[in-house]
Coordinates of C-alpha atoms in Angstrom, one line a residue:
Chain A
M1 CA -17.7 -26.1 46.2
I2 CA -16.6 -27.2 42.8
K3 CA -12.9 -28.1 42.7
E4 CA -11.4 -25.2 40.7
T5 CA -8.7 -26.0 38.2
M6 CA -8.5 -22.7 36.4
T7 CA -7.6 -19.2 37.3
P8 CA -10.3 -16.5 37.1
K9 CA -8.6 -15.1 34.1
D10 CA -8.4 -18.4 32.3
R11 CA -12.0 -19.2 33.2
I12 CA -13.3 -16.0 31.8
E13 CA -11.2 -16.4 28.7
A14 CA -12.5 -19.9 28.2
A15 CA -16.1 -18.6 28.5
I16 CA -15.4 -15.9 25.9
K17 CA -13.6 -18.2 23.5
L18 CA -16.3 -20.9 24.0
E19 CA -13.8 -23.4 25.4
P20 CA -14.5 -25.7 28.3
Y21 CA -14.3 -24.2 31.8
D22 CA -14.0 -25.8 35.2
R23 CA -17.1 -23.9 36.4
V24 CA -19.3 -21.1 35.2
P25 CA -17.5 -17.8 35.9
V26 CA -19.3 -15.0 37.7
A27 CA -18.7 -11.2 37.2
P28 CA -21.3 -8.7 38.5
L29 CA -21.7 -5.3 36.9
L30 CA -21.0 -3.0 39.8
N31 CA -20.9 0.7 40.5
S32 CA -19.8 2.2 43.8
Q33 CA -23.2 2.6 45.3
F34 CA -24.1 -1.0 46.3
P35 CA -20.6 -1.6 47.9
A36 CA -21.1 1.7 49.8
R37 CA -24.6 0.9 50.9
H38 CA -23.4 -2.4 52.2
K39 CA -20.9 -0.5 54.4
G40 CA -23.7 1.6 55.9
M41 CA -23.4 4.6 53.6
T42 CA -26.1 6.2 51.5
S43 CA -26.0 6.0 47.7
A44 CA -25.1 9.7 47.7
E45 CA -22.2 9.1 50.1
G46 CA -21.0 6.1 48.0
F47 CA -21.2 8.1 44.8
A48 CA -19.3 11.0 46.4
L49 CA -16.5 8.9 47.9
H50 CA -13.0 9.6 46.8
D51 CA -11.9 7.2 44.1
E52 CA -9.6 5.4 46.4
K53 CA -12.4 4.8 48.9
K54 CA -14.7 3.6 46.1
F55 CA -12.1 1.1 45.1
Q56 CA -11.6 0.0 48.7
A57 CA -15.4 -0.5 49.1
L58 CA -15.3 -2.8 46.0
V59 CA -12.3 -4.7 47.4
D60 CA -14.0 -5.1 50.8
L61 CA -17.1 -6.5 49.1
F62 CA -15.0 -8.8 46.9
D63 CA -13.2 -10.2 49.9
E64 CA -16.4 -10.5 52.0
V65 CA -18.0 -12.8 49.5
G66 CA -14.8 -14.7 48.7
G67 CA -14.2 -13.0 45.4
W68 CA -15.5 -13.4 41.9
D69 CA -13.9 -13.9 38.5
A70 CA -13.7 -10.6 36.7
M71 CA -14.3 -6.9 37.1
L72 CA -16.4 -5.2 34.4
Y73 CA -15.2 -1.8 35.5
P74 CA -12.2 -1.8 37.9
G75 CA -13.4 1.0 40.2
A76 CA -15.1 4.3 40.0
G77 CA -16.1 5.7 36.6
L78 CA -14.6 5.4 33.2
A79 CA -11.2 6.3 31.8
R80 CA -11.2 9.4 29.6
N81 CA -8.7 10.4 27.0
P82 CA -7.2 13.8 27.8
E83 CA -5.8 14.1 24.3
D84 CA -9.2 13.6 22.8
S85 CA -11.4 16.7 23.3
L86 CA -14.1 15.3 21.1
S87 CA -14.5 12.3 23.4
L88 CA -14.7 14.6 26.4
Y89 CA -17.3 16.6 24.5
L90 CA -19.3 13.5 23.9
W91 CA -19.2 12.7 27.6
Q92 CA -20.0 16.2 28.7
S93 CA -22.8 16.7 26.3
L94 CA -24.5 13.6 27.7
S95 CA -23.8 14.3 31.3
R96 CA -24.7 18.0 31.2
K97 CA -27.9 17.2 29.5
Q98 CA -29.2 14.4 31.5
R99 CA -27.6 13.4 34.7
V100 CA -29.4 14.4 37.8
F101 CA -27.6 14.0 41.1
F102 CA -28.2 13.9 44.8
G103 CA -28.8 17.4 46.0
E104 CA -30.6 18.3 42.8
G105 CA -33.8 16.9 44.1
L106 CA -32.9 13.2 44.3
P107 CA -33.0 11.4 47.7
V108 CA -29.7 10.3 49.2
N109 CA -30.4 6.7 48.4
S110 CA -31.2 7.3 44.8
P111 CA -28.8 6.3 42.0
P112 CA -27.9 9.3 39.8
Q113 CA -30.5 9.3 37.1
Y114 CA -30.9 10.4 33.5
A115 CA -33.7 12.9 32.7
E116 CA -35.2 12.7 29.2
R117 CA -34.3 16.1 27.7
E118 CA -33.7 17.4 24.2
V119 CA -30.1 18.6 23.7
F120 CA -29.7 18.2 20.0
T121 CA -32.2 19.8 17.6
V122 CA -32.9 18.9 14.0
D123 CA -30.7 21.9 13.1
D124 CA -27.9 20.2 14.9
Y125 CA -28.3 17.2 12.6
D126 CA -27.8 19.5 9.6
E127 CA -24.7 21.1 11.3
I128 CA -23.2 17.7 12.1
I129 CA -23.6 16.6 8.5
R130 CA -22.3 19.8 7.1
L131 CA -19.3 20.3 9.4
G132 CA -18.5 16.7 10.4
W133 CA -18.5 15.7 14.1
E134 CA -15.1 17.4 14.6
G135 CA -16.3 20.7 13.1
F136 CA -19.5 20.5 15.0
V137 CA -17.7 20.1 18.3
E138 CA -15.3 22.9 17.5
K139 CA -18.2 25.2 16.7
N140 CA -20.3 24.2 19.8
R141 CA -17.4 23.5 22.2
E142 CA -18.7 25.8 24.9
R143 CA -22.4 25.0 24.6
P144 CA -22.8 21.9 26.8
A145 CA -19.6 22.4 28.9
F146 CA -19.9 22.4 32.6
L147 CA -16.1 22.2 33.2
P148 CA -13.7 24.7 31.7
H149 CA -11.5 23.1 29.1
D150 CA -8.3 23.0 31.2
E151 CA -10.1 21.5 34.2
M152 CA -11.7 18.9 31.9
I153 CA -8.3 17.8 30.6
A154 CA -6.9 17.6 34.1
W155 CA -10.0 15.7 35.2
A156 CA -9.6 13.3 32.3
R157 CA -5.9 12.7 33.1
N158 CA -6.7 11.9 36.7
R159 CA -9.6 9.7 35.7
T160 CA -7.4 7.6 33.4
A161 CA -4.6 7.4 35.9
Q162 CA -7.0 6.1 38.5
Y163 CA -8.5 3.6 36.1
S164 CA -5.1 2.2 35.1
K165 CA -4.1 2.0 38.8
D166 CA -7.3 0.1 39.7
V167 CA -6.8 -2.3 36.8
K168 CA -3.3 -3.0 37.9
R169 CA -4.4 -3.7 41.5
W170 CA -7.0 -6.2 40.4
E171 CA -4.4 -7.8 38.1
E172 CA -2.2 -8.3 41.1
R173 CA -5.1 -10.2 42.7
G174 CA -5.4 -12.3 39.5
I175 CA -8.6 -10.7 38.5
P176 CA -9.0 -9.4 34.9
T177 CA -10.8 -6.2 34.0
L178 CA -13.0 -6.6 30.9
I179 CA -13.9 -3.0 30.0
G180 CA -11.4 -0.5 28.7
A181 CA -13.8 1.9 27.1
A182 CA -17.6 2.5 26.9
V183 CA -19.4 3.8 23.9
P184 CA -23.0 4.1 22.8
S185 CA -24.1 3.1 19.3
P186 CA -25.0 6.1 17.2
L187 CA -28.7 5.2 17.7
M188 CA -28.3 5.1 21.4
Y189 CA -26.4 8.4 21.5
L190 CA -28.9 10.3 19.2
S191 CA -31.9 8.9 21.1
L192 CA -30.4 10.2 24.4
M193 CA -29.5 13.5 22.8
R194 CA -32.9 14.1 21.1
S195 CA -35.1 12.1 23.6
L196 CA -36.7 8.9 22.7
T197 CA -39.9 10.4 21.3
R198 CA -38.3 13.1 19.2
F199 CA -35.7 10.6 17.9
T200 CA -38.4 8.1 17.0
M201 CA -40.3 10.8 15.1
D202 CA -37.0 11.7 13.4
I203 CA -36.6 8.2 12.1
Y204 CA -40.1 8.4 10.5
R205 CA -39.9 12.0 9.3
I206 CA -36.3 12.5 8.3
P207 CA -34.7 9.0 8.0
D208 CA -32.0 9.9 5.5
K209 CA -30.8 12.8 7.7
V210 CA -30.7 10.6 10.8
Q211 CA -28.7 8.0 8.9
A212 CA -26.3 10.6 7.5
V213 CA -25.6 11.8 11.1
M214 CA -25.0 8.2 12.2
D215 CA -22.6 7.7 9.4
T216 CA -20.7 10.8 10.5
L217 CA -20.6 9.7 14.2
V218 CA -19.7 6.0 13.9
D219 CA -16.1 6.3 12.7
Y220 CA -15.3 8.7 15.5
F221 CA -17.0 6.4 18.0
I222 CA -14.8 3.6 16.9
K223 CA -11.5 5.6 16.9
S224 CA -12.1 7.2 20.3
S225 CA -12.9 3.8 21.9
I226 CA -9.9 2.1 20.4
D227 CA -7.7 5.0 21.7
I228 CA -9.0 4.6 25.2
T229 CA -8.5 0.9 25.3
R230 CA -4.9 1.4 24.3
L231 CA -4.5 4.1 26.9
V232 CA -5.6 1.8 29.8
G233 CA -4.3 -1.4 28.2
I234 CA -7.7 -3.2 28.4
P235 CA -8.8 -4.6 25.0
G236 CA -12.5 -4.5 25.7
V237 CA -15.3 -2.0 24.8
I238 CA -18.7 -2.0 26.3
L239 CA -21.3 -1.0 23.6
I240 CA -24.2 0.7 25.3
L241 CA -27.2 -0.6 23.4
E242 CA -30.4 0.1 25.3
R243 CA -32.8 1.7 22.7
G244 CA -32.4 -0.1 19.4
G245 CA -34.0 -3.5 20.0
C246 CA -37.3 -5.1 19.3
F247 CA -38.9 -3.6 22.4
Y248 CA -38.8 -0.3 20.6
Y249 CA -38.3 -0.8 16.9
S250 CA -39.2 -3.1 14.1
L251 CA -36.5 -5.3 12.5
K252 CA -36.7 -3.0 9.5
I253 CA -35.6 0.0 11.5
F254 CA -33.0 -2.2 13.4
E255 CA -31.6 -3.3 10.1
R256 CA -31.1 0.3 8.9
F257 CA -30.3 2.3 12.0
E258 CA -28.8 0.0 14.6
F259 CA -27.4 -3.3 13.3
P260 CA -25.0 -1.9 10.6
Y261 CA -23.4 0.3 13.2
I262 CA -23.1 -2.5 15.8
K263 CA -21.5 -4.6 13.0
K264 CA -19.1 -1.9 11.9
M265 CA -18.1 -1.1 15.4
T266 CA -17.6 -4.8 16.6
E267 CA -15.7 -5.6 13.4
A268 CA -13.4 -2.7 13.8
F269 CA -12.8 -3.6 17.4
A270 CA -12.2 -7.3 16.6
S271 CA -9.7 -6.3 13.9
E272 CA -7.7 -4.6 16.7
G273 CA -8.1 -7.6 19.0
I274 CA -10.7 -5.8 21.1
L275 CA -13.6 -7.6 22.7
S276 CA -17.0 -6.1 22.4
I277 CA -19.4 -6.4 25.4
L278 CA -22.8 -5.8 24.0
H279 CA -24.8 -4.3 26.8
F280 CA -28.4 -5.0 25.9
D281 CA -30.9 -3.4 28.1
Q282 CA -34.5 -4.2 27.3
D283 CA -35.7 -6.9 25.0
Y284 CA -33.6 -7.9 22.0
T285 CA -35.0 -11.4 21.6
L286 CA -36.1 -10.9 17.9
N287 CA -32.7 -9.3 17.1
L288 CA -30.7 -12.3 18.4
P289 CA -30.2 -14.0 15.0
Y290 CA -28.5 -10.9 13.6
F291 CA -25.7 -11.3 16.2
R292 CA -24.5 -14.4 14.5
D293 CA -23.1 -12.0 11.9
L294 CA -20.9 -10.3 14.5
P295 CA -17.2 -11.3 15.0
K296 CA -17.2 -14.8 16.3
K297 CA -15.8 -15.3 19.9
M298 CA -15.0 -11.5 20.0
C299 CA -18.3 -10.4 21.6
I300 CA -20.2 -11.0 24.8
C301 CA -24.0 -10.8 24.7
E302 CA -24.8 -9.1 28.0
L303 CA -28.5 -9.3 28.9
D304 CA -30.6 -7.7 31.6
S305 CA -33.4 -10.3 31.9
K306 CA -35.7 -8.7 29.3
T307 CA -34.2 -10.6 26.4
D308 CA -35.0 -14.4 26.5
I309 CA -31.6 -15.6 27.6
F310 CA -32.4 -19.2 26.8
K311 CA -33.2 -18.3 23.2
A312 CA -30.0 -16.4 23.2
K313 CA -28.1 -19.6 24.2
K314 CA -29.8 -21.6 21.5
I315 CA -29.1 -19.0 18.8
L316 CA -25.6 -17.9 19.8
K317 CA -24.1 -20.8 21.6
D318 CA -21.4 -21.6 19.0
H319 CA -20.8 -17.9 18.3
M320 CA -20.5 -15.7 21.3
C321 CA -20.4 -15.8 25.1
I322 CA -23.6 -14.8 27.0
M323 CA -23.6 -12.8 30.2
G324 CA -26.4 -12.0 32.7
D325 CA -29.1 -11.8 33.8
V326 CA -30.1 -12.0 37.4
L327 CA -33.0 -9.6 37.5
P328 CA -32.9 -6.4 39.6
S329 CA -36.1 -7.1 41.4
L330 CA -34.8 -10.5 42.5
L331 CA -31.6 -9.0 43.9
S332 CA -33.5 -6.3 45.6
L333 CA -36.6 -8.0 46.9
G334 CA -36.1 -11.7 46.5
T335 CA -34.8 -14.3 48.9
P336 CA -31.4 -16.1 48.7
Q337 CA -33.3 -19.3 47.9
E338 CA -35.0 -17.6 44.9
V339 CA -31.7 -16.2 43.8
K340 CA -30.1 -19.6 44.0
A341 CA -32.9 -21.3 42.0
Y342 CA -32.7 -18.6 39.3
C343 CA -28.9 -18.8 39.0
Q344 CA -28.9 -22.6 39.1
K345 CA -31.3 -22.6 36.1
L346 CA -29.0 -20.2 34.2
I347 CA -26.0 -22.3 35.0
D348 CA -27.8 -25.5 34.0
I349 CA -29.1 -24.3 30.7
V350 CA -27.1 -21.3 29.5
G351 CA -23.9 -22.4 31.2
K352 CA -24.0 -25.9 29.8
D353 CA -20.6 -26.8 28.2
T354 CA -19.2 -23.2 28.0
G355 CA -20.0 -19.7 26.8
F356 CA -21.7 -18.2 29.9
I357 CA -20.7 -15.7 32.5
L358 CA -23.2 -15.4 35.4
S359 CA -23.9 -11.7 36.2
S360 CA -26.4 -9.2 37.3
G361 CA -29.0 -8.1 34.7
C362 CA -27.6 -4.6 34.1
S363 CA -25.9 -3.0 37.2
V364 CA -26.3 -4.5 40.7
P365 CA -29.0 -2.3 42.2
D366 CA -28.0 0.0 45.0
D367 CA -30.5 -1.6 47.4
T368 CA -29.5 -5.2 46.6
K369 CA -29.7 -7.5 49.7
F370 CA -26.2 -8.6 50.5
E371 CA -27.3 -12.2 51.1
N372 CA -28.7 -12.2 47.6
F373 CA -25.6 -10.8 46.1
K374 CA -23.5 -13.4 47.9
M375 CA -25.8 -16.2 46.9
M376 CA -25.4 -15.2 43.2
I377 CA -21.6 -15.5 43.6
D378 CA -21.8 -18.7 45.7
T379 CA -24.1 -20.4 43.2
A380 CA -21.6 -20.0 40.4
K381 CA -18.9 -21.5 42.7
N382 CA -21.0 -24.4 43.9
C383 CA -23.2 -25.5 41.0
W384 CA -22.0 -27.2 38.0
P385 CA -24.4 -27.4 35.0
H386 CA -26.4 -30.6 34.9
G387 CA -25.7 -32.8 31.9
Chain B
M1 CA -61.4 1.2 8.1
S2 CA -62.0 4.8 7.1
E3 CA -59.5 6.7 5.0
L4 CA -58.5 8.8 7.9
A5 CA -58.0 5.7 10.2
D6 CA -56.0 4.1 7.5
A7 CA -53.7 7.1 7.1
L8 CA -53.1 7.0 10.9
V9 CA -52.4 3.3 10.9
S10 CA -50.0 3.9 8.0
L11 CA -48.3 6.6 10.1
N12 CA -48.8 9.0 7.3
E13 CA -48.7 12.3 9.1
G14 CA -49.2 14.5 6.1
E15 CA -52.2 12.5 4.9
V16 CA -53.8 12.5 8.4
A17 CA -53.5 16.3 8.5
K18 CA -54.9 16.7 5.0
L19 CA -57.9 14.4 5.6
V20 CA -58.8 16.0 9.0
Q21 CA -58.7 19.4 7.4
R22 CA -60.9 18.2 4.5
E23 CA -63.4 16.8 7.0
L24 CA -63.5 19.9 9.1
D25 CA -63.9 22.0 6.0
A26 CA -66.8 19.8 5.0
S27 CA -68.3 20.4 8.5
V28 CA -68.0 16.8 9.5
D29 CA -68.8 16.4 13.2
A30 CA -65.6 16.6 15.2
I31 CA -66.6 13.7 17.4
S32 CA -66.9 11.6 14.2
I33 CA -63.3 12.6 13.3
L34 CA -62.2 11.7 16.8
N35 CA -63.8 8.3 16.5
E36 CA -62.0 7.7 13.2
L37 CA -58.7 8.6 14.8
R38 CA -59.5 6.2 17.7
E39 CA -60.4 3.5 15.2
G40 CA -56.9 4.0 13.7
M41 CA -55.3 3.8 17.2
D42 CA -57.3 0.7 18.0
I43 CA -55.9 -1.0 14.8
V44 CA -52.4 0.2 15.7
G45 CA -52.9 -1.4 19.1
E46 CA -54.0 -4.6 17.5
R47 CA -51.0 -4.7 15.3
F48 CA -48.8 -4.0 18.3
K49 CA -50.4 -6.9 20.2
S50 CA -49.9 -9.2 17.2
G51 CA -46.2 -8.3 16.9
E52 CA -46.6 -6.5 13.6
Y53 CA -46.0 -3.1 15.2
F54 CA -43.6 -2.1 17.8
L55 CA -43.4 0.6 20.5
S56 CA -42.1 3.1 17.9
E57 CA -45.3 2.7 15.9
L58 CA -47.3 3.4 19.1
I59 CA -45.2 6.4 19.8
V60 CA -45.5 7.8 16.3
S61 CA -49.2 7.2 16.0
S62 CA -49.8 8.7 19.4
E63 CA -47.8 11.8 18.4
I64 CA -49.7 12.2 15.2
F65 CA -53.0 11.8 17.2
K66 CA -51.9 14.4 19.7
E67 CA -50.9 16.9 17.0
T68 CA -54.1 16.2 15.1
M69 CA -56.2 16.8 18.3
K70 CA -54.8 20.3 18.5
V71 CA -56.8 21.0 15.3
V72 CA -59.8 18.9 16.2
E73 CA -60.3 19.8 19.8
P74 CA -61.6 23.4 19.3
H75 CA -64.4 21.9 17.3
L76 CA -65.5 19.4 20.0
Q77 CA -68.3 20.1 22.4
P78 CA -67.0 20.3 26.0
S79 CA -66.9 16.7 27.4
R80 CA -69.4 15.7 30.0
E81 CA -68.7 13.5 33.0
G82 CA -70.1 10.4 31.4
D83 CA -68.1 10.8 28.2
K84 CA -64.8 9.6 29.7
L85 CA -64.0 6.0 30.4
A86 CA -62.8 6.8 33.9
K87 CA -60.6 9.2 35.8
M88 CA -57.1 8.1 36.4
V89 CA -54.2 9.5 38.5
L90 CA -50.8 8.7 37.1
G91 CA -47.2 9.5 38.1
T92 CA -43.7 8.3 38.5
A93 CA -42.9 7.3 42.1
K94 CA -41.2 9.6 44.6
G95 CA -37.5 9.8 43.9
D96 CA -37.7 8.5 40.3
I97 CA -37.5 11.0 37.4
H98 CA -37.9 8.6 34.5
N99 CA -40.8 9.7 32.4
I100 CA -40.7 7.9 29.0
G101 CA -42.9 5.0 29.8
K102 CA -45.3 7.0 31.9
D103 CA -45.7 9.6 29.2
I104 CA -46.4 7.0 26.6
V105 CA -49.0 5.4 28.8
A106 CA -50.6 8.7 29.6
T107 CA -51.0 9.5 25.9
L108 CA -52.5 6.1 25.2
L109 CA -54.9 6.3 28.2
R110 CA -56.1 9.7 26.9
I111 CA -56.6 8.3 23.5
A112 CA -58.5 5.4 24.9
G113 CA -60.9 7.9 26.6
F114 CA -59.5 8.2 30.1
E115 CA -59.4 11.5 32.0
V116 CA -55.8 11.4 33.0
Y117 CA -54.3 13.4 35.9
D118 CA -50.7 13.1 35.1
L119 CA -48.7 14.3 38.1
G120 CA -45.4 14.0 36.4
I121 CA -42.2 12.6 38.0
D122 CA -40.9 12.3 41.5
V123 CA -44.4 12.3 43.0
A124 CA -44.8 12.0 46.8
P125 CA -47.3 9.6 48.3
S126 CA -49.2 12.5 49.9
V127 CA -49.6 14.2 46.5
F128 CA -51.0 11.0 44.9
V129 CA -53.5 10.7 47.8
N130 CA -54.5 14.4 47.6
I131 CA -55.2 14.2 43.9
L132 CA -57.1 10.9 44.3
K133 CA -59.3 12.6 46.9
E134 CA -59.8 15.8 44.9
T135 CA -60.7 14.0 41.7
G136 CA -62.4 10.9 43.1
A137 CA -60.4 8.9 40.5
P138 CA -60.9 5.2 41.0
I139 CA -57.6 4.2 39.3
L140 CA -54.0 5.0 40.3
G141 CA -51.0 4.2 38.1
M142 CA -47.4 4.5 39.3
S143 CA -44.2 3.8 37.5
C144 CA -40.6 3.5 38.4
L145 CA -37.4 2.3 36.6
L146 CA -35.1 1.8 39.6
T147 CA -35.3 -0.6 42.5
P148 CA -35.0 1.9 45.4
Y149 CA -38.4 3.3 44.3
F150 CA -40.3 0.1 44.9
E151 CA -40.5 1.4 48.4
S152 CA -41.9 4.7 47.2
M153 CA -44.7 2.8 45.4
K154 CA -45.3 0.7 48.5
E155 CA -45.5 3.8 50.7
T156 CA -48.0 5.3 48.3
V157 CA -50.2 2.2 48.5
K158 CA -50.0 2.4 52.3
A159 CA -50.9 6.1 52.2
V160 CA -53.9 5.3 50.0
E161 CA -54.9 2.7 52.6
A162 CA -54.4 5.1 55.5
A163 CA -56.6 7.7 53.7
G164 CA -59.4 5.2 53.6
L165 CA -59.4 5.1 49.8
R166 CA -58.0 1.7 49.0
D167 CA -61.3 -0.1 48.7
N168 CA -62.3 2.3 46.0
V169 CA -59.1 2.7 44.1
K170 CA -57.5 0.1 41.8
I171 CA -53.7 0.4 41.7
I172 CA -51.4 -0.6 38.9
V173 CA -47.6 -0.4 39.0
G174 CA -45.5 -0.3 35.8
G175 CA -42.1 0.1 34.4
G176 CA -39.2 -1.8 32.7
I177 CA -38.2 -3.7 35.8
I178 CA -41.6 -4.3 37.3
D179 CA -42.8 -7.9 37.8
E180 CA -45.1 -9.9 39.9
R181 CA -42.7 -9.9 42.8
V182 CA -42.7 -6.1 42.8
R183 CA -46.5 -6.0 42.6
K184 CA -46.8 -8.1 45.7
H185 CA -44.2 -6.1 47.5
C186 CA -46.1 -2.9 46.8
G187 CA -49.5 -4.3 47.5
A188 CA -50.8 -3.2 44.1
D189 CA -53.6 -4.9 42.1
A190 CA -51.8 -5.3 38.8
W191 CA -48.4 -4.7 37.2
T192 CA -47.2 -4.3 33.6
D193 CA -44.0 -3.7 31.7
D194 CA -45.9 -3.0 28.5
A195 CA -47.6 0.3 27.8
L196 CA -50.5 -1.1 25.8
E197 CA -51.1 -3.9 28.2
G198 CA -51.2 -1.3 31.0
V199 CA -54.0 0.5 29.1
E200 CA -55.9 -2.8 28.7
I201 CA -55.7 -3.4 32.4
C202 CA -56.9 0.1 33.2
K203 CA -59.9 -0.5 30.8
K204 CA -60.8 -3.6 32.8
F205 CA -60.4 -1.6 36.0
A206 CA -62.7 1.1 34.5
Q207 CA -65.4 -1.5 33.9
E208 CA -65.1 -3.0 37.4
V209 CA -65.4 0.4 39.1
R210 CA -68.4 1.6 37.1

């Protein structure tokens, strides 16, 4: 094992600030299902666990592998702002629309999934533009709700209290939490709400209208995210960016409908001292040069193995930290030796000097082999980048 | 490139509709219109492969094609067995409800001339096998986007074997997290994480099984 001379918090901060570290930090993106599966439960049981038990399952996993350097999320779910009914609407409108859970046809070992359904119509675009997001929400408050308003507020209050409690308990163990709030880009949100195909057709058919809706949404997205980070005291926002990259769209579309909003959001967050964790699912390789225009040392480029992480290092190494990208199939089907070889390569090349956090590519899959998960953690602790 | 193909390649929805109507009014053979549209789609595909076009251009052109076919189809003669490239059974693996990639591939396969039996999402191995038997389709495509469903795809391949169909059915697995490791695990013949590449592989399969 490498002789450690830094605390996990200092090591993570060094990676983010592009300063030297004693070794590459490791921080898997976890939900409650893999820790629960490891304890012999099903994904459904893991998902349904009381928040305290979810937290305990995470702690048990952490202890069993000898710990890691940071939590992305501290426990179960996200904090919600009970004072911000618009934010709750945003969450509800997404969840109501798309999430499909166990008992709704999914097997017990399935992660909850998102179904591709249209919630917003083109008429909704008109209404959002005409009324503003706040007015739109007020007018449609009941439409997507699945919890009565009072219950929703109480739920949000509990959620945030639990989040803060979990953050504090990790802090007591010397482990920082990186994410205070999660928010999609306007493109991601509208793509989810309209469905990928319909939204893509919108971009071609009614581009000005789409842009006007995005302009309406973005300021609210920024404000609500900042409010939640203040509420839980974690100056970090994860930007969910899964549908705006070069896998789906040309750079011309990216330049108009995605990048300006990423830039505006990250700059607003940076001005408040808030770190942006750019959660890129799918391929963003061609988009990488744009990210040099985002606030320096105030972003993490989090990759899922579809973007060329080695190109990301070349392009962004003096600008932002890179995180990722142990691929899901490797964690789920590979051998510990294969995991070690993959992580070693990442550490050697992407981790060289500084600016890298070893992590899973997107969330650790529910059916990850424990020995593979442990090998990912161990490799960070045992392997120093080759010169 | 014909004017109609060019309009489709340019993703000019209004122009495509106008030109198709003009050709139908002039009693141009519907199969000739279909071929012009396919020519356009082939060029879109080439531009996609060269990196000039992206998935969104494939989606938009496919949608225009689909809409246009609603107008053209009533003028086409009923297709005969030999008109289609091959029959193909397609679906998302049992447990998985993701459909974006599968739907795009289904559309592209139909445009390419396949007779596609799209079984939708969350398809059980026995359902795949039954439809393969019923249709005699020589190609099976399965997709998933989550690791737990690698097992569903593997079980389906086993079920195809158990039904005695494996020697006559080519199997491709696809999806955003699919790779060679997953293909091997499932016992499939090919894998892809790219819609158009998936169609190309199926075209090769179609040639092999003829």
